Coordinates of C-alpha atoms in Angstrom, one line a residue:
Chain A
X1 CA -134.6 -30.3 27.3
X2 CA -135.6 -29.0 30.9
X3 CA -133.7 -30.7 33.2
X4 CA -135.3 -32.5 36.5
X5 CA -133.8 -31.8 39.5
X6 CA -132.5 -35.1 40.9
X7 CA -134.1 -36.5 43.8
X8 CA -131.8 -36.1 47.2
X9 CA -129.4 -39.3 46.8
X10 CA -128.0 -40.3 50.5
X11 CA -124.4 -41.6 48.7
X12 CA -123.7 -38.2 47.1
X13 CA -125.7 -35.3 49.2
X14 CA -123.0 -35.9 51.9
X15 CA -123.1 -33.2 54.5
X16 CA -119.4 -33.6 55.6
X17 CA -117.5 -31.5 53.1
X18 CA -115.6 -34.0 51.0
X19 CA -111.6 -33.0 50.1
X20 CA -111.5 -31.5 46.7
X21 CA -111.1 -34.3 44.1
X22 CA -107.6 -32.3 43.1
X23 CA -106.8 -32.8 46.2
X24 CA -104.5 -35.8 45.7
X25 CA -101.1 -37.0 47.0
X26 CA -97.6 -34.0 47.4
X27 CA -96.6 -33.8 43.5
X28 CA -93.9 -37.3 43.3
X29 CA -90.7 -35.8 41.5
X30 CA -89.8 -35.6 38.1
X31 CA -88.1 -39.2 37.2
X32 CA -85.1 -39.8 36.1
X33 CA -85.3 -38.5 31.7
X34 CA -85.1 -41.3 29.6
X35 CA -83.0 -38.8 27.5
X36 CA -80.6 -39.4 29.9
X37 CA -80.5 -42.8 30.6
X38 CA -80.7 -43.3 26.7
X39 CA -78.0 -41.2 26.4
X40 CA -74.0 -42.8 25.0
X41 CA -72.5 -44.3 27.9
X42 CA -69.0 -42.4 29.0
X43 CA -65.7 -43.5 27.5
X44 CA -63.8 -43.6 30.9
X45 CA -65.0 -43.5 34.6
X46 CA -63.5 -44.1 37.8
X47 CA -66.2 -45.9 39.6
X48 CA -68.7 -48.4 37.3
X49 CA -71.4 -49.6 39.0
X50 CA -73.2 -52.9 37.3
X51 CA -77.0 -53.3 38.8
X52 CA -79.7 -50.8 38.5
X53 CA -81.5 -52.3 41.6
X54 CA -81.8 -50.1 45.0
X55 CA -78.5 -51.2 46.4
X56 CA -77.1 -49.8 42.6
X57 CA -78.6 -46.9 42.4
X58 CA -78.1 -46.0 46.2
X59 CA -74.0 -46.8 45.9
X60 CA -74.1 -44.1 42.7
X61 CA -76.0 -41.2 44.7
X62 CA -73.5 -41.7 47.8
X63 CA -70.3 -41.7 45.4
X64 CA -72.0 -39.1 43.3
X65 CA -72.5 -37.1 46.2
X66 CA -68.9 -37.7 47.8
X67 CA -67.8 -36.1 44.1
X68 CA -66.5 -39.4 43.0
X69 CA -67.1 -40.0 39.4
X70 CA -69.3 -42.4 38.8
X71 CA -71.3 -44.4 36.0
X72 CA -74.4 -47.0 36.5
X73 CA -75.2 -49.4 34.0
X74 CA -78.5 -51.2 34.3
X75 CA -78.9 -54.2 31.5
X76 CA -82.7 -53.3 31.4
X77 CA -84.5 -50.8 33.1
X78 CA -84.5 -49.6 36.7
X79 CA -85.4 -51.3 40.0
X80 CA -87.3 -54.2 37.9
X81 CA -85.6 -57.6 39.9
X82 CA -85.4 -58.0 43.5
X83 CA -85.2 -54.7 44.4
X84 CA -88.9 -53.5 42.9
X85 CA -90.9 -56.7 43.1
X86 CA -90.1 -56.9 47.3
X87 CA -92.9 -56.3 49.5
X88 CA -91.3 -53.4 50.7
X89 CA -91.3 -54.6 54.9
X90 CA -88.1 -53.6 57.5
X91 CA -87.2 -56.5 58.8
X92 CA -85.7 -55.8 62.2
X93 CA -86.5 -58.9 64.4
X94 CA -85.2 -62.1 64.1
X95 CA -86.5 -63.9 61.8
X96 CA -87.5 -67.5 60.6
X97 CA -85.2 -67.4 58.0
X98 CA -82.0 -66.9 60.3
X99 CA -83.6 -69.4 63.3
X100 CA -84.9 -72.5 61.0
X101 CA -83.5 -75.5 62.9
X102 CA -81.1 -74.1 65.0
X103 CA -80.9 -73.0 68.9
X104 CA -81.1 -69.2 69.1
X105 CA -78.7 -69.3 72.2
X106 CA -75.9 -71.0 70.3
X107 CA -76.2 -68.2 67.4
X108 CA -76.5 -65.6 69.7
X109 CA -73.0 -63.8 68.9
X110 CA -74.0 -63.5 65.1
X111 CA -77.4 -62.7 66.0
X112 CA -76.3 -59.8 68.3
X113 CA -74.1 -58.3 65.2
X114 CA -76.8 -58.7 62.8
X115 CA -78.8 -57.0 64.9
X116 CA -77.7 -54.1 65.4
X117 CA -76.3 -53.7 61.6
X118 CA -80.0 -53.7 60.9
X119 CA -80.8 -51.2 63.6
X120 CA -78.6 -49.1 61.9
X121 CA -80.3 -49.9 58.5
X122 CA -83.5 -48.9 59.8
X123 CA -81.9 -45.7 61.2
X124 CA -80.6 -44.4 57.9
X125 CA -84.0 -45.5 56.2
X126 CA -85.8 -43.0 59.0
X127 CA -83.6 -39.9 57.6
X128 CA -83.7 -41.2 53.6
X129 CA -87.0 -38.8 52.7
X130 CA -85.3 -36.2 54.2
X131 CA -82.0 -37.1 52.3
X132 CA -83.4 -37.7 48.9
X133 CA -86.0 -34.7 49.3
X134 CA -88.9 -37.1 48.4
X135 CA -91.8 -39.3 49.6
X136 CA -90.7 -43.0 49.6
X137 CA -94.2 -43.9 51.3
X138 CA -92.1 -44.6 54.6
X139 CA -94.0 -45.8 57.6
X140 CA -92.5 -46.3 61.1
X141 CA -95.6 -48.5 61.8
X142 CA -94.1 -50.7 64.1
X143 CA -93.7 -54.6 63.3
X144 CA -95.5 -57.8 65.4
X145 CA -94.2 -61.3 65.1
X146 CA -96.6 -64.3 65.9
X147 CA -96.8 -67.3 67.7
X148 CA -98.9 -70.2 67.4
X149 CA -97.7 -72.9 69.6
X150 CA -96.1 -73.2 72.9
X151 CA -93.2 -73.6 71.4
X152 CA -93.0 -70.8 68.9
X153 CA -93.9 -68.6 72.1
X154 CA -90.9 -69.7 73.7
X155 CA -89.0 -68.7 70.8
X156 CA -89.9 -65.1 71.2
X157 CA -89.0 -65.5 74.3
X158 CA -85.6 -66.3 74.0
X159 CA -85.4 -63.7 70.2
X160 CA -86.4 -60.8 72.9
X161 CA -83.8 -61.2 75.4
X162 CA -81.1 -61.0 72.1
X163 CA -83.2 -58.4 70.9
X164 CA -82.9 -56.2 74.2
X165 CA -78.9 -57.0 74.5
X166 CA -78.4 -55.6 70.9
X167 CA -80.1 -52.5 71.6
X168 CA -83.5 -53.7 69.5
X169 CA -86.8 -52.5 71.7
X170 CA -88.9 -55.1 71.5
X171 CA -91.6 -56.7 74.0
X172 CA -93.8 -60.0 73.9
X173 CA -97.2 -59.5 74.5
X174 CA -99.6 -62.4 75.4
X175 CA -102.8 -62.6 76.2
X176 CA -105.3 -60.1 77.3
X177 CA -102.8 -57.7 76.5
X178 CA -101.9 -58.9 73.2
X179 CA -106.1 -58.6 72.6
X180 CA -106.1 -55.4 73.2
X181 CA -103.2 -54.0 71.1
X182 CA -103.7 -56.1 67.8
X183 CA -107.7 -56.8 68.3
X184 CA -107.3 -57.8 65.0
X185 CA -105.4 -60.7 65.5
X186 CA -106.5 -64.7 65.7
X187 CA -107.8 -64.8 69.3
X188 CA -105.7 -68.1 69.8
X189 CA -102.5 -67.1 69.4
X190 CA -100.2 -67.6 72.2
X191 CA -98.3 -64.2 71.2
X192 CA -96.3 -62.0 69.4
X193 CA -93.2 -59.2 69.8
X194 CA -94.0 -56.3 68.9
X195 CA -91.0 -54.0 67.4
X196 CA -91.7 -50.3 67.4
X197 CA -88.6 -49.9 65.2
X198 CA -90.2 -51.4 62.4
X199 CA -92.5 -50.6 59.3
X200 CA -92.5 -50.3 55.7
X201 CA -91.7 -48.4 52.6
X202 CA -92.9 -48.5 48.9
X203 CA -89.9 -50.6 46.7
X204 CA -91.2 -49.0 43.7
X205 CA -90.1 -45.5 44.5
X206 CA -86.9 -45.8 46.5
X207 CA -84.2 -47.3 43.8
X208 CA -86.0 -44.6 41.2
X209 CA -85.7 -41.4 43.4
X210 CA -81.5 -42.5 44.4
X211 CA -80.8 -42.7 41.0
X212 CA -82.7 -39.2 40.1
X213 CA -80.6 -37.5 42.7
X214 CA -77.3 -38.9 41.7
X215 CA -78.1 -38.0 38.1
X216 CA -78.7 -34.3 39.5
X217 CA -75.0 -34.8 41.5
X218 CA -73.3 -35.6 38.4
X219 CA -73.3 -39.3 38.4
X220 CA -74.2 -40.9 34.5
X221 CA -76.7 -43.8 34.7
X222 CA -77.6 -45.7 31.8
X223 CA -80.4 -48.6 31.0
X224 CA -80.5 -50.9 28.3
X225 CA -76.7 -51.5 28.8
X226 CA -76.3 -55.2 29.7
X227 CA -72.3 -55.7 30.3
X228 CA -71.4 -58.7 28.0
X229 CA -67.5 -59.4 29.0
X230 CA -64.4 -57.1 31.4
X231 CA -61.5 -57.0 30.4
X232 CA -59.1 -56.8 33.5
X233 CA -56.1 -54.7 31.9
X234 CA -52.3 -55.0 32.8
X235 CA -52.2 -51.6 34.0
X236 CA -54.9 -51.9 36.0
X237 CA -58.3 -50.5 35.7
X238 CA -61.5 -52.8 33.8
X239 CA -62.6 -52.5 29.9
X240 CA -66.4 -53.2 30.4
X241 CA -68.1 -54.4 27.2
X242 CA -71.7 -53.6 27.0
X243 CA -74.8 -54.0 24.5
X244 CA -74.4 -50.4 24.0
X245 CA -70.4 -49.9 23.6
X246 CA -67.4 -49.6 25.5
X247 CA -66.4 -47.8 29.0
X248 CA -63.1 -48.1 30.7
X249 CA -63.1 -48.2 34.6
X250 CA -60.8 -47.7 37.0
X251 CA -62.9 -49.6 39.8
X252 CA -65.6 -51.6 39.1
X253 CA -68.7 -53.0 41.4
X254 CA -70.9 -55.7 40.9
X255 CA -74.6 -54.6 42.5
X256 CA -76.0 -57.5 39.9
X257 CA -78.4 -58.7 43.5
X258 CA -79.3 -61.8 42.3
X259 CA -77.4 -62.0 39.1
X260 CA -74.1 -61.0 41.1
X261 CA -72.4 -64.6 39.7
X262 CA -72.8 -63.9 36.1
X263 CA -70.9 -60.6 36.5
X264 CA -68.7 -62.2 38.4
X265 CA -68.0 -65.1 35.8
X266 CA -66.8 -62.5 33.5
X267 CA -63.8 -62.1 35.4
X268 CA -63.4 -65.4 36.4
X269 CA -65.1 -65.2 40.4
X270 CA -68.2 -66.7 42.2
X271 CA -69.1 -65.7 45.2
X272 CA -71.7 -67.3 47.7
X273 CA -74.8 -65.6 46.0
X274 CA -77.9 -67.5 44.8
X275 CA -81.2 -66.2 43.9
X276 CA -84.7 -67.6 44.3
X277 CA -88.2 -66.6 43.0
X278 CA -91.1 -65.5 45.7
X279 CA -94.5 -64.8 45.5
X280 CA -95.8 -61.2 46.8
X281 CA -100.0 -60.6 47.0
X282 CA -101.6 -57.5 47.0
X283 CA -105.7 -57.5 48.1
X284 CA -108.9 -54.5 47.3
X285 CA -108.9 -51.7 49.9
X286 CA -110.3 -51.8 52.8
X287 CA -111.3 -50.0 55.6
X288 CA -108.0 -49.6 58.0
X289 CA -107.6 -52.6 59.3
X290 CA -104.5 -52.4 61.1
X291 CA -101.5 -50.5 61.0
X292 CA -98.2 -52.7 62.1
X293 CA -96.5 -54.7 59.7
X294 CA -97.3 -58.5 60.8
X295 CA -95.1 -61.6 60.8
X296 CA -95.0 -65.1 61.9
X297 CA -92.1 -66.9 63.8
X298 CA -92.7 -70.1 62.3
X299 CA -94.4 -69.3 59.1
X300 CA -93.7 -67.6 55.8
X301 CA -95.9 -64.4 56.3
X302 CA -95.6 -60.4 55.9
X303 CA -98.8 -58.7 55.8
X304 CA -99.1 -55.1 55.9
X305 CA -102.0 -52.3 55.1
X306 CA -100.2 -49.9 52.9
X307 CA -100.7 -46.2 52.6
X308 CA -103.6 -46.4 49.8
X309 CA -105.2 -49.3 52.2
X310 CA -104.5 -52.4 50.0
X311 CA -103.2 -55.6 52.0
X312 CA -99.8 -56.4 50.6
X313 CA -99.0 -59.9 51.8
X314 CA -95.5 -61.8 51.4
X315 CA -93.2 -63.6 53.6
X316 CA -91.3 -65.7 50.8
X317 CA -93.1 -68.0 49.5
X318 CA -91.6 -69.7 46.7
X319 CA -92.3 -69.0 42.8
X320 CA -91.0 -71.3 39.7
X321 CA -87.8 -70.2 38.0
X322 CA -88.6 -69.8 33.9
X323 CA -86.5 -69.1 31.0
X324 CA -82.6 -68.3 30.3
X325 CA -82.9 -64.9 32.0
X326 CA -83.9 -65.6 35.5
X327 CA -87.5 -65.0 35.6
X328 CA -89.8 -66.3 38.0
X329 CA -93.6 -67.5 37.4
X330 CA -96.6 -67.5 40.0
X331 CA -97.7 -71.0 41.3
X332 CA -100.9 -70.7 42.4
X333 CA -100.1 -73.3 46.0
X334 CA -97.9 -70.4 47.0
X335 CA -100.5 -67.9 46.6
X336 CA -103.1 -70.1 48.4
X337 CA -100.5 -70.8 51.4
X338 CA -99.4 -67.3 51.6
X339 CA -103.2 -66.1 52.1
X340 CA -103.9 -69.3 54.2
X341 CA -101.6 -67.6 56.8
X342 CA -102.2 -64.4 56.4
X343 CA -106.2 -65.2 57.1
X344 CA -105.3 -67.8 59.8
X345 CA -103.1 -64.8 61.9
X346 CA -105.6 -62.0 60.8
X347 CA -109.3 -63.9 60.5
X348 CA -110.9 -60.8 59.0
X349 CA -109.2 -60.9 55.6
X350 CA -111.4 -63.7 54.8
X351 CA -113.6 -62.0 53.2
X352 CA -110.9 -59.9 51.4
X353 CA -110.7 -60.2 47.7
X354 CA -107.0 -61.2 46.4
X355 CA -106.5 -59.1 43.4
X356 CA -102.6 -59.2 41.8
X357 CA -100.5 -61.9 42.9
X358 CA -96.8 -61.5 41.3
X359 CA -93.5 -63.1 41.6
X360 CA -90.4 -61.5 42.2
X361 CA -86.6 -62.5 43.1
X362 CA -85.1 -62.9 46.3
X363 CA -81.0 -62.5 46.3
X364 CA -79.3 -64.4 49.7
X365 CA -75.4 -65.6 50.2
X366 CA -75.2 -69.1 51.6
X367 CA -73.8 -67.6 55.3
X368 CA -76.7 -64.7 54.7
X369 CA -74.1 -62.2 55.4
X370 CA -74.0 -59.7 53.2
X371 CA -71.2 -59.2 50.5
X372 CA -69.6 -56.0 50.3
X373 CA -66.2 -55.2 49.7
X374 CA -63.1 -54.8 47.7
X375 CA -62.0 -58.5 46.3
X376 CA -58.6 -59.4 47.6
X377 CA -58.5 -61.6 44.3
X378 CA -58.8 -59.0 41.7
X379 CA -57.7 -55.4 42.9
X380 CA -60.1 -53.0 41.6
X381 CA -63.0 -55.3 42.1
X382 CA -65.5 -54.3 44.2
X383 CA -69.2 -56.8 45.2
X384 CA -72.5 -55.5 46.9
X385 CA -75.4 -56.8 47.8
X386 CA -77.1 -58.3 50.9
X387 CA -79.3 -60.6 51.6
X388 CA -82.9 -58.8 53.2
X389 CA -81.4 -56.1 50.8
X390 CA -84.3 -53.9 50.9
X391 CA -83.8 -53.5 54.9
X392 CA -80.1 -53.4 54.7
X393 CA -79.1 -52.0 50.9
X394 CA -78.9 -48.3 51.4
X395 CA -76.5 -48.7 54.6
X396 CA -74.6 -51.3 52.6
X397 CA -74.7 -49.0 49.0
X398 CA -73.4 -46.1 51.6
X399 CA -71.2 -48.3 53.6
X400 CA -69.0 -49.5 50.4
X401 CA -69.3 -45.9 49.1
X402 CA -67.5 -44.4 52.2
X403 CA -64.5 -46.9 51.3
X404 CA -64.6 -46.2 47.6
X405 CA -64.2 -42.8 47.9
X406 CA -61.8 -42.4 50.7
X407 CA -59.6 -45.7 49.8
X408 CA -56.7 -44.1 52.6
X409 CA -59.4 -44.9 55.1
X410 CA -59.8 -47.5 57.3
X411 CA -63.0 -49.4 55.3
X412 CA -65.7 -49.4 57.9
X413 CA -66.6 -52.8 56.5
X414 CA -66.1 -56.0 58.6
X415 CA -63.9 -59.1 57.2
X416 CA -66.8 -61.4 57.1
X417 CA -68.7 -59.2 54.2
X418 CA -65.4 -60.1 52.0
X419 CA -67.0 -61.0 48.5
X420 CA -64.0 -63.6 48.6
X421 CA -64.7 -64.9 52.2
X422 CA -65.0 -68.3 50.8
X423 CA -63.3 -67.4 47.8
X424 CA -63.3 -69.8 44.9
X425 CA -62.4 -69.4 41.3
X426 CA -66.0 -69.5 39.1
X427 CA -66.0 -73.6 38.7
X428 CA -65.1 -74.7 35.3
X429 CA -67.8 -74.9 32.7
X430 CA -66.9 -77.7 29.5
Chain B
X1 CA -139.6 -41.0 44.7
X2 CA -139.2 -41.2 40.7
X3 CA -139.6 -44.8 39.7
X4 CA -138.9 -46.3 36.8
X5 CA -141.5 -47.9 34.4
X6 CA -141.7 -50.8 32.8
X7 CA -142.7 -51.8 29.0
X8 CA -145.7 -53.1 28.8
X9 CA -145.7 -57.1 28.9
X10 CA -142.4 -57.5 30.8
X11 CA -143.0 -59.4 34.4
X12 CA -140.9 -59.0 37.1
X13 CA -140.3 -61.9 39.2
X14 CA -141.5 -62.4 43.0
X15 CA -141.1 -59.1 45.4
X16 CA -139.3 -59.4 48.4
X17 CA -138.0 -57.0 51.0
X18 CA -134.5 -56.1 51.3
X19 CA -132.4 -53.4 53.1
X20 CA -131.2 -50.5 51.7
X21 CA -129.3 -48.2 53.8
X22 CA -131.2 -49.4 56.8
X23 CA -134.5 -48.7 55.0
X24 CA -136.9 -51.6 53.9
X25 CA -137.3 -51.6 50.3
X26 CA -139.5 -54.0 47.7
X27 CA -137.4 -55.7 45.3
X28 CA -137.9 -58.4 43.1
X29 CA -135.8 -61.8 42.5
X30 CA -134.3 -62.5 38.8
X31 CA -133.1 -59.0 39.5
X32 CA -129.5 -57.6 40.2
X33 CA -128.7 -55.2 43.0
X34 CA -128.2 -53.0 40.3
X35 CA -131.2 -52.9 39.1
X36 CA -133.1 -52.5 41.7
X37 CA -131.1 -49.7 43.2
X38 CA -131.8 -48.0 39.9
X39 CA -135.5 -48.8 40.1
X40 CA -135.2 -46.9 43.2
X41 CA -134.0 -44.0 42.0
X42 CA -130.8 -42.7 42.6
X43 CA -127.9 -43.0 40.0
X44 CA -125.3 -42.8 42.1
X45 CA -124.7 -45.9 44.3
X46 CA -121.3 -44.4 45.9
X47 CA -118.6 -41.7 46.6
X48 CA -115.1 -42.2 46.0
X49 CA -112.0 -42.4 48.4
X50 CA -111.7 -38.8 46.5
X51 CA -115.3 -37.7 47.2
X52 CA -116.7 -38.8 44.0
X53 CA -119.8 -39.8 43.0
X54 CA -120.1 -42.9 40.7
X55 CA -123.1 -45.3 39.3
X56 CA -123.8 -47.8 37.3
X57 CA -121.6 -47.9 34.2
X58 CA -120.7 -50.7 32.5
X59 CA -123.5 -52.9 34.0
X60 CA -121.2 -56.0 32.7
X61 CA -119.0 -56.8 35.8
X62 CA -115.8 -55.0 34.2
X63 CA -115.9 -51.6 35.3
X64 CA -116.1 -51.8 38.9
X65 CA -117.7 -48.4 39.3
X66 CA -121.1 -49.7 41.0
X67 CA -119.4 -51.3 43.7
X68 CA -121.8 -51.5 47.1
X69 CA -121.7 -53.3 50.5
X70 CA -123.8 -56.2 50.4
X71 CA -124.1 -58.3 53.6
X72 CA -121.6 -56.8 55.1
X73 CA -118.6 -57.3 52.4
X74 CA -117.9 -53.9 50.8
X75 CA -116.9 -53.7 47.0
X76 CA -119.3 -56.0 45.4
X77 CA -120.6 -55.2 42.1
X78 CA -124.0 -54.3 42.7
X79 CA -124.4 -55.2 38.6
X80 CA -123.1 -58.5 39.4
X81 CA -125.2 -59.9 42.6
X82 CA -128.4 -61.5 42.0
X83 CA -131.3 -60.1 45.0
X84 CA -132.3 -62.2 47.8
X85 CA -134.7 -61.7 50.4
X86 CA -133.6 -60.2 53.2
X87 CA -130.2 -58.6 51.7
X88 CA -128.9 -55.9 53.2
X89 CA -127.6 -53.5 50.8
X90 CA -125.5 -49.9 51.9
X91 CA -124.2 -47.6 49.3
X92 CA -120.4 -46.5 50.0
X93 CA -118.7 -43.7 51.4
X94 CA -115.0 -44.4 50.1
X95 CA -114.4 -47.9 51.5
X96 CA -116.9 -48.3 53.9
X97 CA -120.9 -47.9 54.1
X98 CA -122.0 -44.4 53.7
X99 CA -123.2 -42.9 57.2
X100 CA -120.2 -45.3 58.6
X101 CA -117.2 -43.4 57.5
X102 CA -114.3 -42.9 59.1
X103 CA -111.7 -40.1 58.9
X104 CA -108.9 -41.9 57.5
X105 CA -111.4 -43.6 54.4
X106 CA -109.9 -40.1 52.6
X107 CA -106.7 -40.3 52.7
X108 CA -105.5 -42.5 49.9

């Protein structure tokens, strides 16, 4: 059959000389060999890490890396809670969740320490490709908070001048000036911060490419292990019974996120810790719309443009627990709110087409301090996790790793992250 | 241009003018933007974020291969909109209208 030549099609004779379709993103590494995570779980370890989430698998590449011998038990598989379902934003400014209902000048000591822990947690996020030799999709976009009312301005007002005496650049922008740095904004607002510290990464790669490295510094990680019971022996040291056998530890941690009280039961602790389901949103691409993440002083929103041009928007909205194992299912009222204000700040997602929306966990202590550190209750016993853990887990995971591995030392770890801080026993079940 | 024929006894409905890539075109109503950009010849109605061409596949709404900008509101199933008069149609160039692109559409 002769073939026609085709007549000249605007959409494909392009002039511009299109990147070769092979031409995709820098090869990701290798993950993490299921033959190894498969493999039989050690008999003895010093360290035992129990969590496969980011602040997990971050504590094992530390220790791993400090020659510490250590082994990560994950109950399923990696990164699949809190820690991979998180819409993947820095959180550097102050935020609703640490302002609802109170004065910000009558919290401004705490505010001023939690501020700079997370400008430190943003610091060692800015070095981690480097570190881990790998693409984590890290953006230093820069971060703007909203205001819609007077009084939400004022706000920022008084969160800047915190901001500035904890070492945090921001600025508040109003106005004409406000138009013309975020055009894409509402034009009613009254104004927003804008935080050059702050940006995004991608959740699903992180938690994965820590554990790959401390496989290759010696560290044993293993899925599929749920721990069912510890034994706390005379002698010291933990027998930790799992779905897949036995392994004695000399220390033990507790990087369950979320779940951190039903690992704690097992020796008789509760800490502060609750969990609570939220609702993340992803849209089609689109044409670069705007580069800064986006928040909202007195609403539930994170909206940010990632890398491949999707809208991810978040910001907490809440999702319905479901079932014996902690899951969470969508409801669609959060999905509509969390879009309602992600369309009411940026007006040109309206015509935007939502595509996923999926639920994922959320892990906070009651104080929202984070909890890491040894237990004064049960020697040996070691908690971490933090609430806005993707922002703050890898300084905590390297923070508690520094003290594990040179116990002698002075623990760079302040009193108020005790895991015992308000110590109870676990209450008493009939 | 190459235009496609139709089998005797079929009727199209009423022609109307639309836009297509800033050129005047005749369509006809009862028709999909997909069909009408095939009765205007070219297969491909856009080039990927990769530089890619791609048509009209599944011609069902699943795929989501013949995606065009129609009205101004990039990825729309060209198999899935019904013509109106007046419609202004633009094949794509990644994720905006061909012609429009910008540098950063390549990228991803």
């Amino acid at each position: 059959m002769a073939s026609s030549p085709l007549p000249p099609n605007p959409a494909i004779d392009m002039p511009t000389g299109h990147p070769d379709s092979s031409h995709v993103a820098p090869t990701a590494p290798a993950w993490l060999a299921l033959t190894e995570t498969s493999a039989a779980l050690p008999t003895d370890t010093d360290v035992l890490v129990i969590g496969g989430g980011l602040i997990g698998c971050a504590l094992t590449y530390y220790l791993a890396r400090a020659g510490v011998e250590v082994t990560l038990l994950e109950r399923g598989e990696l990164n699949r809670a809190a820690s991979g379902t998180n819409a993947g934003s820095f959180h550097l400014q102050i935020a609703i969740h640490q302002l609802t209902g109170l004065e910000v000048d009558s919290l401004a000591d705490r505010l001023l320490t939690e501020i700079r822990l997370y400008v430190e947690g943003a610091r060692l996020w800015e070095e981690l490709e480097t570190e881990l030799q790998g693409s984590l999709e890290m953006h230093t976009t820069g971060g703007l908070m909203v205001a819609e009312t007077d009084a939400e301005l004022a706000l920022l007002h008084a969160k800047q001048r915190i901001e500035a005496d904890a070492g945090l650049e921001t600025h508040v922008l109003e106005g004409a000036e406000l138009r013309s740095f975020a055009p894409f904004l509402a034009d009613d607002l009254k104004g927003a911060t804008y935080c050059p510290a702050e940006g995004h990464a991608n959740p699903l790669l992180a938690a994965p490419l820590y554990a790959l490295r401390a496989s290759q510094a010696g560290a044993a990680i293993r899925t599929n292990a749920a721990v069912h019971s510890i034994d706390i022996g005379t002698q010291g040291g933990f027998t930790v019974h799992t779905a897949r056998g036995r392994v004695r530890a000399a220390r033990i941690v507790n990087a369950a996120g979320g779940w951190t009280n039903e690992v704690a039961a097992m020796i008789g602790q509760h800490h502060p810790v609750r969990r609570d389901g939220l609702h993340v949103n992803v849209t089609e691409p689109r044409e670069r719309l705007l580069t800064p993440l986006v928040q909202h002083i007195g609403r539930r929103l994170t909206l940010k443009q990632a890398s491949n041009n999707t809208f991810i928007i978040g910001g907490g909205w809440p999702s319905r627990a479901h079932g014996a194992d902690g899951g969470y299912r969508t409801v669609w009222e959060s999905t509509a709110g969390n879009v309602g204000v992600a369309v009411r700040v940026v007006p040109a997602l309206a015509d935007v087409r939502l595509l996923r929306t999926w639920s994922g966990a959320l892990a906070f202590t009651d104080d929202l301090e984070p909890l890491v550190g040894a237990s004064r209750r049960v020697p040996g016993y070691f908690t971490c996790m933090a609430t806005t853990g993707f922002t703050l887990g890898p300084l905590m995971a390297r923070m508690l790793a520094e003290t594990l591995a040179h116990p002698a030392a002075r623990s760079p770890l302040p009193d108020h992250f005790a895991p015992d801080r308000t110590a109870s026993a676990a209450p008493a079940h009939p | 241009m190459r235009r496609a024929t139709l089998p005797a006894g079929v009727r199209r409905g009423p022609a109307v003018t639309v836009n297509v890539d800033g050129t005047p075109r005749q369509a006809h109503l009862g028709e999909t933007v997909a069909a009408a950009l095939m009765a205007d010849g070219g297969p491909a109605v856009r080039v990927t974020r990769g530089g890619e061409p791609r048509g009209i596949y599944c011609g069902m709404g699943v795929c989501f291969e013949c995606l065009v900008v129609v009205d101004g509101v990039p990825n729309t199933r060209a198999c899935m909109t019904w013509i109106r008069d007046g419609m202004d149609i633009r094949h794509m160039d990644g994720l905006a209208a061909a012609g429009l692109t910008k540098e950063n559409d390549h990228d991803a």
